[in-house]
PDB file of C-alpha atoms and ligand atoms in Angstrom:
ATOM      1  CA  MET A   1      77.560  98.884 116.597  1.00  0.00           C
ATOM      2  CA  GLU A   2      74.912  97.201 114.134  1.00  0.00           C
ATOM      3  CA  LYS A   3      76.124  95.142 111.386  1.00  0.00           C
ATOM      4  CA  ARG A   4      74.001  95.480 108.158  1.00  0.00           C
ATOM      5  CA  GLU A   5      74.253  94.334 104.685  1.00  0.00           C
ATOM      6  CA  GLN A   6      77.009  93.171 102.734  1.00  0.00           C
ATOM      7  CA  LEU A   7      78.752  95.918 100.619  1.00  0.00           C
ATOM      8  CA  TYR A   8      81.580  93.832  98.927  1.00  0.00           C
ATOM      9  CA  GLU A   9      83.180  90.530  98.977  1.00  0.00           C
ATOM     10  CA  GLY A  10      86.705  90.252  97.964  1.00  0.00           C
ATOM     11  CA  LYS A  11      89.355  87.146  97.596  1.00  0.00           C
ATOM     12  CA  ALA A  12      90.105  87.294 101.218  1.00  0.00           C
ATOM     13  CA  LYS A  13      87.603  89.531 103.019  1.00  0.00           C
ATOM     14  CA  LYS A  14      84.000  90.849 103.089  1.00  0.00           C
ATOM     15  CA  VAL A  15      82.802  94.290 104.027  1.00  0.00           C
ATOM     16  CA  PHE A  16      79.511  94.941 105.798  1.00  0.00           C
ATOM     17  CA  ALA A  17      77.871  98.394 106.339  1.00  0.00           C
ATOM     18  CA  THR A  18      77.016  99.449 109.884  1.00  0.00           C
ATOM     19  CA  ASP A  19      74.574 101.880 111.258  1.00  0.00           C
ATOM     20  CA  ASP A  20      77.295 104.676 111.035  1.00  0.00           C
ATOM     21  CA  ALA A  21      77.707 105.919 107.454  1.00  0.00           C
ATOM     22  CA  GLY A  22      81.373 106.271 108.136  1.00  0.00           C
ATOM     23  CA  LEU A  23      82.356 103.070 109.591  1.00  0.00           C
ATOM     24  CA  VAL A  24      82.261  99.329 107.818  1.00  0.00           C
ATOM     25  CA  ILE A  25      83.186  95.996 109.157  1.00  0.00           C
ATOM     26  CA  VAL A  26      85.774  93.934 107.442  1.00  0.00           C
ATOM     27  CA  SER A  27      85.614  90.051 108.215  1.00  0.00           C
ATOM     28  CA  TYR A  28      88.504  87.697 107.167  1.00  0.00           C
ATOM     29  CA  LYS A  29      88.073  84.582 105.327  1.00  0.00           C
ATOM     30  CA  ASP A  30      90.318  81.672 105.340  1.00  0.00           C
ATOM     31  CA  ASP A  31      90.165  81.721 101.437  1.00  0.00           C
ATOM     32  CA  ALA A  32      93.368  82.253  99.534  1.00  0.00           C
ATOM     33  CA  THR A  33      94.018  82.775  96.151  1.00  0.00           C
ATOM     34  CA  ALA A  34      97.477  83.014  93.933  1.00  0.00           C
ATOM     35  CA  GLY A  35      97.907  84.230  90.267  1.00  0.00           C
ATOM     36  CA  ASP A  36      94.970  86.297  90.028  1.00  0.00           C
ATOM     37  CA  GLY A  37      92.739  83.645  91.385  1.00  0.00           C
ATOM     38  CA  ALA A  38      94.199  80.968  88.999  1.00  0.00           C
ATOM     39  CA  LYS A  39      94.884  79.012  92.194  1.00  0.00           C
ATOM     40  CA  LYS A  40      92.208  78.835  94.970  1.00  0.00           C
ATOM     41  CA  GLY A  41      92.193  77.093  98.245  1.00  0.00           C
ATOM     42  CA  THR A  42      91.891  77.428 101.934  1.00  0.00           C
ATOM     43  CA  ILE A  43      94.444  78.377 104.706  1.00  0.00           C
ATOM     44  CA  ARG A  44      92.606  77.170 108.038  1.00  0.00           C
ATOM     45  CA  GLY A  45      92.779  79.797 110.594  1.00  0.00           C
ATOM     46  CA  LYS A  46      94.136  82.542 108.220  1.00  0.00           C
ATOM     47  CA  GLY A  47      91.393  84.827 108.784  1.00  0.00           C
ATOM     48  CA  VAL A  48      91.876  84.928 112.399  1.00  0.00           C
ATOM     49  CA  VAL A  49      95.741  85.307 112.212  1.00  0.00           C
ATOM     50  CA  ASN A  50      95.568  88.194 109.676  1.00  0.00           C
ATOM     51  CA  ASN A  51      92.737  90.152 111.508  1.00  0.00           C
ATOM     52  CA  ARG A  52      94.599  89.930 114.817  1.00  0.00           C
ATOM     53  CA  LEU A  53      98.178  90.693 113.334  1.00  0.00           C
ATOM     54  CA  SER A  54      96.787  93.499 110.993  1.00  0.00           C
ATOM     55  CA  ASN A  55      95.213  95.196 113.868  1.00  0.00           C
ATOM     56  CA  ALA A  56      98.161  94.884 116.128  1.00  0.00           C
ATOM     57  CA  LEU A  57     100.441  95.924 113.440  1.00  0.00           C
ATOM     58  CA  MET A  58      98.184  98.944 112.817  1.00  0.00           C
ATOM     59  CA  GLN A  59      97.805 100.337 116.277  1.00  0.00           C
ATOM     60  CA  LYS A  60     102.055 100.265 116.565  1.00  0.00           C
ATOM     61  CA  LEU A  61     101.731 102.173 113.108  1.00  0.00           C
ATOM     62  CA  GLU A  62      99.228 104.693 114.428  1.00  0.00           C
ATOM     63  CA  ALA A  63     101.081 105.296 117.822  1.00  0.00           C
ATOM     64  CA  GLN A  64     103.949 106.302 115.548  1.00  0.00           C
ATOM     65  CA  GLY A  65     102.088 108.583 113.247  1.00  0.00           C
ATOM     66  CA  VAL A  66     101.121 106.600 110.675  1.00  0.00           C
ATOM     67  CA  PRO A  67      97.248 107.158 110.437  1.00  0.00           C
ATOM     68  CA  THR A  68      95.303 104.016 109.613  1.00  0.00           C
ATOM     69  CA  HIS A  69      91.666 102.931 109.005  1.00  0.00           C
ATOM     70  CA  PHE A  70      91.649 100.883 112.201  1.00  0.00           C
ATOM     71  CA  VAL A  71      89.064 101.581 114.792  1.00  0.00           C
ATOM     72  CA  ARG A  72      88.177  98.570 117.056  1.00  0.00           C
ATOM     73  CA  GLU A  73      88.564  94.792 116.827  1.00  0.00           C
ATOM     74  CA  LEU A  74      85.152  93.272 117.159  1.00  0.00           C
ATOM     75  CA  ASN A  75      86.056  89.562 117.290  1.00  0.00           C
ATOM     76  CA  ASP A  76      88.533  87.012 116.137  1.00  0.00           C
ATOM     77  CA  ARG A  77      87.754  87.669 112.467  1.00  0.00           C
ATOM     78  CA  GLU A  78      85.965  91.066 112.253  1.00  0.00           C
ATOM     79  CA  THR A  79      87.003  94.488 112.872  1.00  0.00           C
ATOM     80  CA  LEU A  80      85.450  97.925 112.572  1.00  0.00           C
ATOM     81  CA  VAL A  81      87.288 100.186 110.270  1.00  0.00           C
ATOM     82  CA  LYS A  82      86.696 103.712 108.819  1.00  0.00           C
ATOM     83  CA  LYS A  83      84.866 103.839 105.499  1.00  0.00           C
ATOM     84  CA  VAL A  84      87.599 104.914 102.777  1.00  0.00           C
ATOM     85  CA  GLU A  85      87.697 105.192  98.848  1.00  0.00           C
ATOM     86  CA  ILE A  86      90.465 103.033  97.987  1.00  0.00           C
ATOM     87  CA  VAL A  87      93.370 104.575  96.077  1.00  0.00           C
ATOM     88  CA  PRO A  88      93.607 101.873  93.179  1.00  0.00           C
ATOM     89  CA  LEU A  89      97.322 101.439  93.680  1.00  0.00           C
ATOM     90  CA  GLU A  90      99.116  98.511  95.255  1.00  0.00           C
ATOM     91  CA  VAL A  91     102.078 100.130  96.881  1.00  0.00           C
ATOM     92  CA  ILE A  92     104.948  97.572  97.091  1.00  0.00           C
ATOM     93  CA  VAL A  93     108.140  98.032  99.369  1.00  0.00           C
ATOM     94  CA  ARG A  94     111.189  95.925  99.044  1.00  0.00           C
ATOM     95  CA  ASN A  95     114.320  95.577 101.184  1.00  0.00           C
ATOM     96  CA  VAL A  96     115.354  92.159  99.497  1.00  0.00           C
ATOM     97  CA  ALA A  97     115.122  90.958  95.986  1.00  0.00           C
ATOM     98  CA  ALA A  98     112.152  88.162  95.706  1.00  0.00           C
ATOM     99  CA  GLY A  99     109.126  87.287  93.843  1.00  0.00           C
ATOM    100  CA  SER A 100     108.242  89.337  90.761  1.00  0.00           C
ATOM    101  CA  PHE A 101     111.441  91.943  91.154  1.00  0.00           C
ATOM    102  CA  SER A 102     113.633  88.800  90.930  1.00  0.00           C
ATOM    103  CA  LYS A 103     111.816  87.123  87.915  1.00  0.00           C
ATOM    104  CA  ARG A 104     111.405  90.342  86.087  1.00  0.00           C
ATOM    105  CA  LEU A 105     114.865  91.585  86.541  1.00  0.00           C
ATOM    106  CA  GLY A 106     116.760  88.333  87.159  1.00  0.00           C
ATOM    107  CA  VAL A 107     118.489  89.039  90.691  1.00  0.00           C
ATOM    108  CA  ALA A 108     118.432  86.201  92.676  1.00  0.00           C
ATOM    109  CA  GLU A 109     115.923  85.880  95.558  1.00  0.00           C
ATOM    110  CA  GLY A 110     117.539  86.929  98.689  1.00  0.00           C
ATOM    111  CA  THR A 111     120.010  89.465  97.287  1.00  0.00           C
ATOM    112  CA  PRO A 112     119.805  92.293  99.579  1.00  0.00           C
ATOM    113  CA  LEU A 113     118.898  95.652  97.655  1.00  0.00           C
ATOM    114  CA  ASN A 114     121.353  98.651  97.863  1.00  0.00           C
ATOM    115  CA  CYS A 115     118.444 100.676  98.731  1.00  0.00           C
ATOM    116  CA  THR A 116     114.822 100.008  99.796  1.00  0.00           C
ATOM    117  CA  THR A 117     112.448 100.404  96.388  1.00  0.00           C
ATOM    118  CA  LEU A 118     109.043 101.572  96.257  1.00  0.00           C
ATOM    119  CA  GLU A 119     106.851 100.538  93.215  1.00  0.00           C
ATOM    120  CA  PHE A 120     103.197 100.889  92.302  1.00  0.00           C
ATOM    121  CA  SER A 121     100.762  98.494  90.636  1.00  0.00           C
ATOM    122  CA  TYR A 122      97.556  99.452  89.083  1.00  0.00           C
ATOM    123  CA  LYS A 123      94.707  97.533  91.286  1.00  0.00           C
ATOM    124  CA  ASN A 124      93.131  95.992  88.431  1.00  0.00           C
ATOM    125  CA  ASP A 125      92.106  92.260  88.436  1.00  0.00           C
ATOM    126  CA  ASP A 126      91.332  92.210  84.551  1.00  0.00           C
ATOM    127  CA  LEU A 127      94.569  93.635  83.554  1.00  0.00           C
ATOM    128  CA  HIS A 128      96.334  91.529  86.583  1.00  0.00           C
ATOM    129  CA  ASP A 129      97.459  94.354  88.660  1.00  0.00           C
ATOM    130  CA  PRO A 130     100.262  95.888  85.909  1.00  0.00           C
ATOM    131  CA  LEU A 131     103.392  97.590  87.288  1.00  0.00           C
ATOM    132  CA  ILE A 132     103.080 101.283  86.700  1.00  0.00           C
ATOM    133  CA  ASN A 133     105.174 104.446  87.524  1.00  0.00           C
ATOM    134  CA  HIS A 134     103.948 107.414  89.448  1.00  0.00           C
ATOM    135  CA  TYR A 135     103.679 109.288  86.029  1.00  0.00           C
ATOM    136  CA  HIS A 136     101.014 106.778  84.811  1.00  0.00           C
ATOM    137  CA  ALA A 137      99.165 107.216  88.108  1.00  0.00           C
ATOM    138  CA  LEU A 138      99.121 110.925  87.695  1.00  0.00           C
ATOM    139  CA  ALA A 139      98.080 110.672  83.872  1.00  0.00           C
ATOM    140  CA  MET A 140      95.410 108.236  84.978  1.00  0.00           C
ATOM    141  CA  GLY A 141      93.798 110.154  87.582  1.00  0.00           C
ATOM    142  CA  LEU A 142      94.412 107.576  90.201  1.00  0.00           C
ATOM    143  CA  ALA A 143      95.968 109.855  92.710  1.00  0.00           C
ATOM    144  CA  THR A 144      97.075 113.335  92.895  1.00  0.00           C
ATOM    145  CA  GLN A 145     100.983 114.165  93.152  1.00  0.00           C
ATOM    146  CA  ALA A 146     100.242 115.239  96.791  1.00  0.00           C
ATOM    147  CA  GLU A 147      98.528 112.066  97.422  1.00  0.00           C
ATOM    148  CA  ILE A 148     101.549 110.229  95.941  1.00  0.00           C
ATOM    149  CA  ASP A 149     103.966 111.897  98.257  1.00  0.00           C
ATOM    150  CA  THR A 150     102.141 111.336 101.405  1.00  0.00           C
ATOM    151  CA  ILE A 151     101.799 107.614 100.382  1.00  0.00           C
ATOM    152  CA  ALA A 152     105.642 106.924  99.645  1.00  0.00           C
ATOM    153  CA  ALA A 153     106.500 108.703 103.002  1.00  0.00           C
ATOM    154  CA  TYR A 154     104.138 106.705 104.807  1.00  0.00           C
ATOM    155  CA  ALA A 155     105.186 103.476 102.951  1.00  0.00           C
ATOM    156  CA  PHE A 156     108.858 103.984 103.980  1.00  0.00           C
ATOM    157  CA  LYS A 157     107.864 104.771 107.268  1.00  0.00           C
ATOM    158  CA  VAL A 158     106.002 101.551 107.640  1.00  0.00           C
ATOM    159  CA  ASN A 159     108.893  99.662 106.458  1.00  0.00           C
ATOM    160  CA  ASP A 160     111.130 101.209 109.114  1.00  0.00           C
ATOM    161  CA  LEU A 161     108.913 100.491 111.712  1.00  0.00           C
ATOM    162  CA  LEU A 162     107.691  97.084 110.452  1.00  0.00           C
ATOM    163  CA  ARG A 163     111.286  95.795 109.733  1.00  0.00           C
ATOM    164  CA  GLU A 164     112.158  96.731 113.505  1.00  0.00           C
ATOM    165  CA  VAL A 165     108.827  95.188 114.996  1.00  0.00           C
ATOM    166  CA  MET A 166     109.566  91.812 112.955  1.00  0.00           C
ATOM    167  CA  MET A 167     113.472  91.832 113.713  1.00  0.00           C
ATOM    168  CA  GLU A 168     112.518  91.813 117.290  1.00  0.00           C
ATOM    169  CA  VAL A 169     110.708  88.429 116.909  1.00  0.00           C
ATOM    170  CA  GLY A 170     113.330  86.756 114.696  1.00  0.00           C
ATOM    171  CA  ILE A 171     111.588  87.382 111.242  1.00  0.00           C
ATOM    172  CA  ARG A 172     113.127  89.346 108.304  1.00  0.00           C
ATOM    173  CA  LEU A 173     110.898  91.604 106.325  1.00  0.00           C
ATOM    174  CA  ILE A 174     111.862  90.835 102.610  1.00  0.00           C
ATOM    175  CA  ASP A 175     108.985  92.935 100.978  1.00  0.00           C
ATOM    176  CA  PHE A 176     105.221  93.755 101.373  1.00  0.00           C
ATOM    177  CA  LYS A 177     102.456  95.554  99.676  1.00  0.00           C
ATOM    178  CA  LEU A 178     100.197  98.376 101.149  1.00  0.00           C
ATOM    179  CA  GLU A 179      96.904  99.967 100.343  1.00  0.00           C
ATOM    180  CA  PHE A 180      95.576 103.389 101.247  1.00  0.00           C
ATOM    181  CA  GLY A 181      92.291 105.123 101.124  1.00  0.00           C
ATOM    182  CA  ARG A 182      90.749 108.489 101.531  1.00  0.00           C
ATOM    183  CA  LEU A 183      88.701 109.552 104.187  1.00  0.00           C
ATOM    184  CA  PRO A 184      85.554 111.895 103.265  1.00  0.00           C
ATOM    185  CA  ASP A 185      87.725 115.029 104.110  1.00  0.00           C
ATOM    186  CA  GLY A 186      90.659 113.959 101.617  1.00  0.00           C
ATOM    187  CA  GLN A 187      92.926 112.422 104.187  1.00  0.00           C
ATOM    188  CA  ILE A 188      95.149 109.630 103.186  1.00  0.00           C
ATOM    189  CA  VAL A 189      95.103 106.546 105.552  1.00  0.00           C
ATOM    190  CA  LEU A 190      96.598 103.195 105.498  1.00  0.00           C
ATOM    191  CA  ALA A 191      93.902 100.523 104.707  1.00  0.00           C
ATOM    192  CA  ASP A 192      93.644  97.065 103.728  1.00  0.00           C
ATOM    193  CA  GLU A 193      95.586  94.891 105.943  1.00  0.00           C
ATOM    194  CA  ILE A 194      99.617  94.015 106.806  1.00  0.00           C
ATOM    195  CA  SER A 195      99.846  90.225 107.157  1.00  0.00           C
ATOM    196  CA  PRO A 196     101.512  87.008 105.880  1.00  0.00           C
ATOM    197  CA  ASP A 197      99.202  87.324 102.844  1.00  0.00           C
ATOM    198  CA  THR A 198     100.607  90.853 101.825  1.00  0.00           C
ATOM    199  CA  CYS A 199     104.270  90.418 103.441  1.00  0.00           C
ATOM    200  CA  ARG A 200     107.253  88.076 102.694  1.00  0.00           C
ATOM    201  CA  PHE A 201     108.492  86.972 106.296  1.00  0.00           C
ATOM    202  CA  TRP A 202     111.549  85.112 106.082  1.00  0.00           C
ATOM    203  CA  ASP A 203     112.779  83.363 109.333  1.00  0.00           C
ATOM    204  CA  ALA A 204     115.864  85.349 110.536  1.00  0.00           C
ATOM    205  CA  LYS A 205     117.840  82.229 111.530  1.00  0.00           C
ATOM    206  CA  THR A 206     116.716  79.716 108.925  1.00  0.00           C
ATOM    207  CA  GLY A 207     115.702  81.781 106.172  1.00  0.00           C
ATOM    208  CA  ALA A 208     112.208  79.525 106.156  1.00  0.00           C
ATOM    209  CA  HIS A 209     109.046  81.252 104.623  1.00  0.00           C
ATOM    210  CA  LEU A 210     106.589  82.507 107.101  1.00  0.00           C
ATOM    211  CA  ASP A 211     104.219  83.650 104.698  1.00  0.00           C
ATOM    212  CA  LYS A 212     101.738  83.100 101.900  1.00  0.00           C
ATOM    213  CA  ASP A 213     104.666  81.944  99.348  1.00  0.00           C
ATOM    214  CA  LEU A 214     104.221  78.629 101.042  1.00  0.00           C
ATOM    215  CA  PHE A 215     100.671  78.372  99.432  1.00  0.00           C
ATOM    216  CA  ARG A 216     101.721  80.370  96.271  1.00  0.00           C
ATOM    217  CA  ARG A 217     104.532  77.807  95.377  1.00  0.00           C
ATOM    218  CA  ASP A 218     102.781  74.678  96.848  1.00  0.00           C
ATOM    219  CA  LEU A 219     105.681  74.407  99.383  1.00  0.00           C
ATOM    220  CA  GLY A 220     103.139  73.512 102.245  1.00  0.00           C
ATOM    221  CA  GLY A 221     103.299  74.087 105.808  1.00  0.00           C
ATOM    222  CA  GLU A 222     101.485  77.806 105.449  1.00  0.00           C
ATOM    223  CA  GLU A 223      98.723  77.046 108.390  1.00  0.00           C
ATOM    224  CA  ASP A 224     101.778  76.258 110.655  1.00  0.00           C
ATOM    225  CA  ALA A 225     103.716  79.276 109.521  1.00  0.00           C
ATOM    226  CA  TYR A 226     100.975  81.771 109.901  1.00  0.00           C
ATOM    227  CA  GLN A 227     100.100  80.427 113.364  1.00  0.00           C
ATOM    228  CA  GLU A 228     103.999  80.865 114.173  1.00  0.00           C
ATOM    229  CA  VAL A 229     103.865  84.468 113.037  1.00  0.00           C
ATOM    230  CA  MET A 230     101.137  85.126 115.418  1.00  0.00           C
ATOM    231  CA  ARG A 231     102.366  83.302 118.211  1.00  0.00           C
ATOM    232  CA  ARG A 232     105.814  85.254 117.957  1.00  0.00           C
ATOM    233  CA  LEU A 233     104.188  88.650 117.756  1.00  0.00           C
ATOM    234  CA  LEU A 234     101.194  88.257 119.877  1.00  0.00           C
ATOM    235  CA  GLY A 235     102.284  85.714 121.952  1.00  0.00           C
TER     236      GLY A 235
HETATM  237  P1  LIG B   1     105.560  90.252  94.097  1.00  0.00           P
HETATM  238  O1  LIG B   1     107.151  90.075  94.377  1.00  0.00           O
HETATM  239  O2  LIG B   1     104.931  89.106  93.867  1.00  0.00           O
HETATM  240  O3  LIG B   1     105.475  91.593  93.310  1.00  0.00           O
HETATM  241  O4  LIG B   1     104.993  90.586  95.496  1.00  0.00           O
HETATM  242  C1  LIG B   1     105.491  91.637  96.411  1.00  0.00           C
HETATM  243  C2  LIG B   1     104.866  91.700  97.780  1.00  0.00           C
HETATM  244  O5  LIG B   1     103.495  91.941  97.511  1.00  0.00           O
HETATM  245  C3  LIG B   1     105.011  90.390  98.426  1.00  0.00           C
HETATM  246  O6  LIG B   1     105.255  90.633  99.990  1.00  0.00           O
HETATM  247  C4  LIG B   1     103.718  90.011  98.286  1.00  0.00           C
HETATM  248  C5  LIG B   1     102.467  91.284  98.271  1.00  0.00           C
HETATM  249  N1  LIG B   1     101.387  90.833  97.281  1.00  0.00           N
HETATM  250  C6  LIG B   1     100.376  91.009  97.550  1.00  0.00           C
HETATM  251  O7  LIG B   1      99.870  91.344  98.767  1.00  0.00           O
HETATM  252  N2  LIG B   1      99.099  90.966  96.861  1.00  0.00           N
HETATM  253  C7  LIG B   1      99.406  90.534  95.592  1.00  0.00           C
HETATM  254  O8  LIG B   1      98.512  90.166  94.767  1.00  0.00           O
HETATM  255  C8  LIG B   1     101.060  90.369  95.021  1.00  0.00           C
HETATM  256  C9  LIG B   1     101.179  89.749  93.616  1.00  0.00           C
HETATM  257  C10 LIG B   1     101.621  90.478  96.046  1.00  0.00           C
HETATM  258  N1  LIG B   2      95.996  88.720  95.253  1.00  0.00           N
HETATM  259  C1  LIG B   2      96.865  87.324  94.290  1.00  0.00           C
HETATM  260  C2  LIG B   2      95.319  86.577  93.883  1.00  0.00           C
HETATM  261  O1  LIG B   2      94.555  86.764  94.039  1.00  0.00           O
HETATM  262  C3  LIG B   2      97.299  86.482  95.318  1.00  0.00           C
HETATM  263  C4  LIG B   2      98.765  86.785  95.633  1.00  0.00           C
HETATM  264  O2  LIG B   2      99.568  86.596  94.981  1.00  0.00           O
HETATM  265  O3  LIG B   2      98.757  87.433  96.887  1.00  0.00           O
HETATM  266  O4  LIG B   2      95.852  85.844  92.844  1.00  0.00           O
END
């Protein structure tokens, strides 16, 4: 597999072409941003943790019937994935109130929710990823009804599986964000990453944050927390 030109650079990853038009290489950076890039910094070792964790979790999900973009881990920071057209939705699943849910709705962080929730944000940095409902997504042509149904079913299935995997290592899955992509034949697959950047992980015993909120909220200890999550899940 030959690495070719850079196609894209995002806030936390770069994407490179390969000699196969259907495959790209994702390269994870240590760069971290919060509040739409208002806060910029580095979490040392984050790229390695997110690459390795995301790959391990996606392989587990794939084995349980959730199709993903994952193909093969190339090294500590780089992974070969299927090239997809990203559906411009941030798909957020919540088990416990936290973050923007708590702020917007006045529900104290840590309050268990009566049922798992699913919400969509329109992936658009200029608009600050606004919360939308599925009619908005349809009206704007962001996805079809069939795609939204598939995405919702996969998102709940990921929640069930991920919750169990994390609980086995003493971590509560509070909430998380997924992104999906379309393969050339139209099939929807899980894309982007699953990592402490995109999930809220709370230690089941102490309630300590083991995720990017440490960075977002200037709490400190994020480097150790990322290593801790990797150690618990990958040994
Ligand atoms: P929120 O409570 O800030 O809406 O975040 C919900 C979940 O989504 C949380 O696990 C963090 C994740 N998330 C991202 O992955 N990217 C983002 O840009 C934001 C705002 C949240
Ligand atoms: N994606 C957000 C940003 O770039 C960061 C976050 O809250 O995860 O600002």
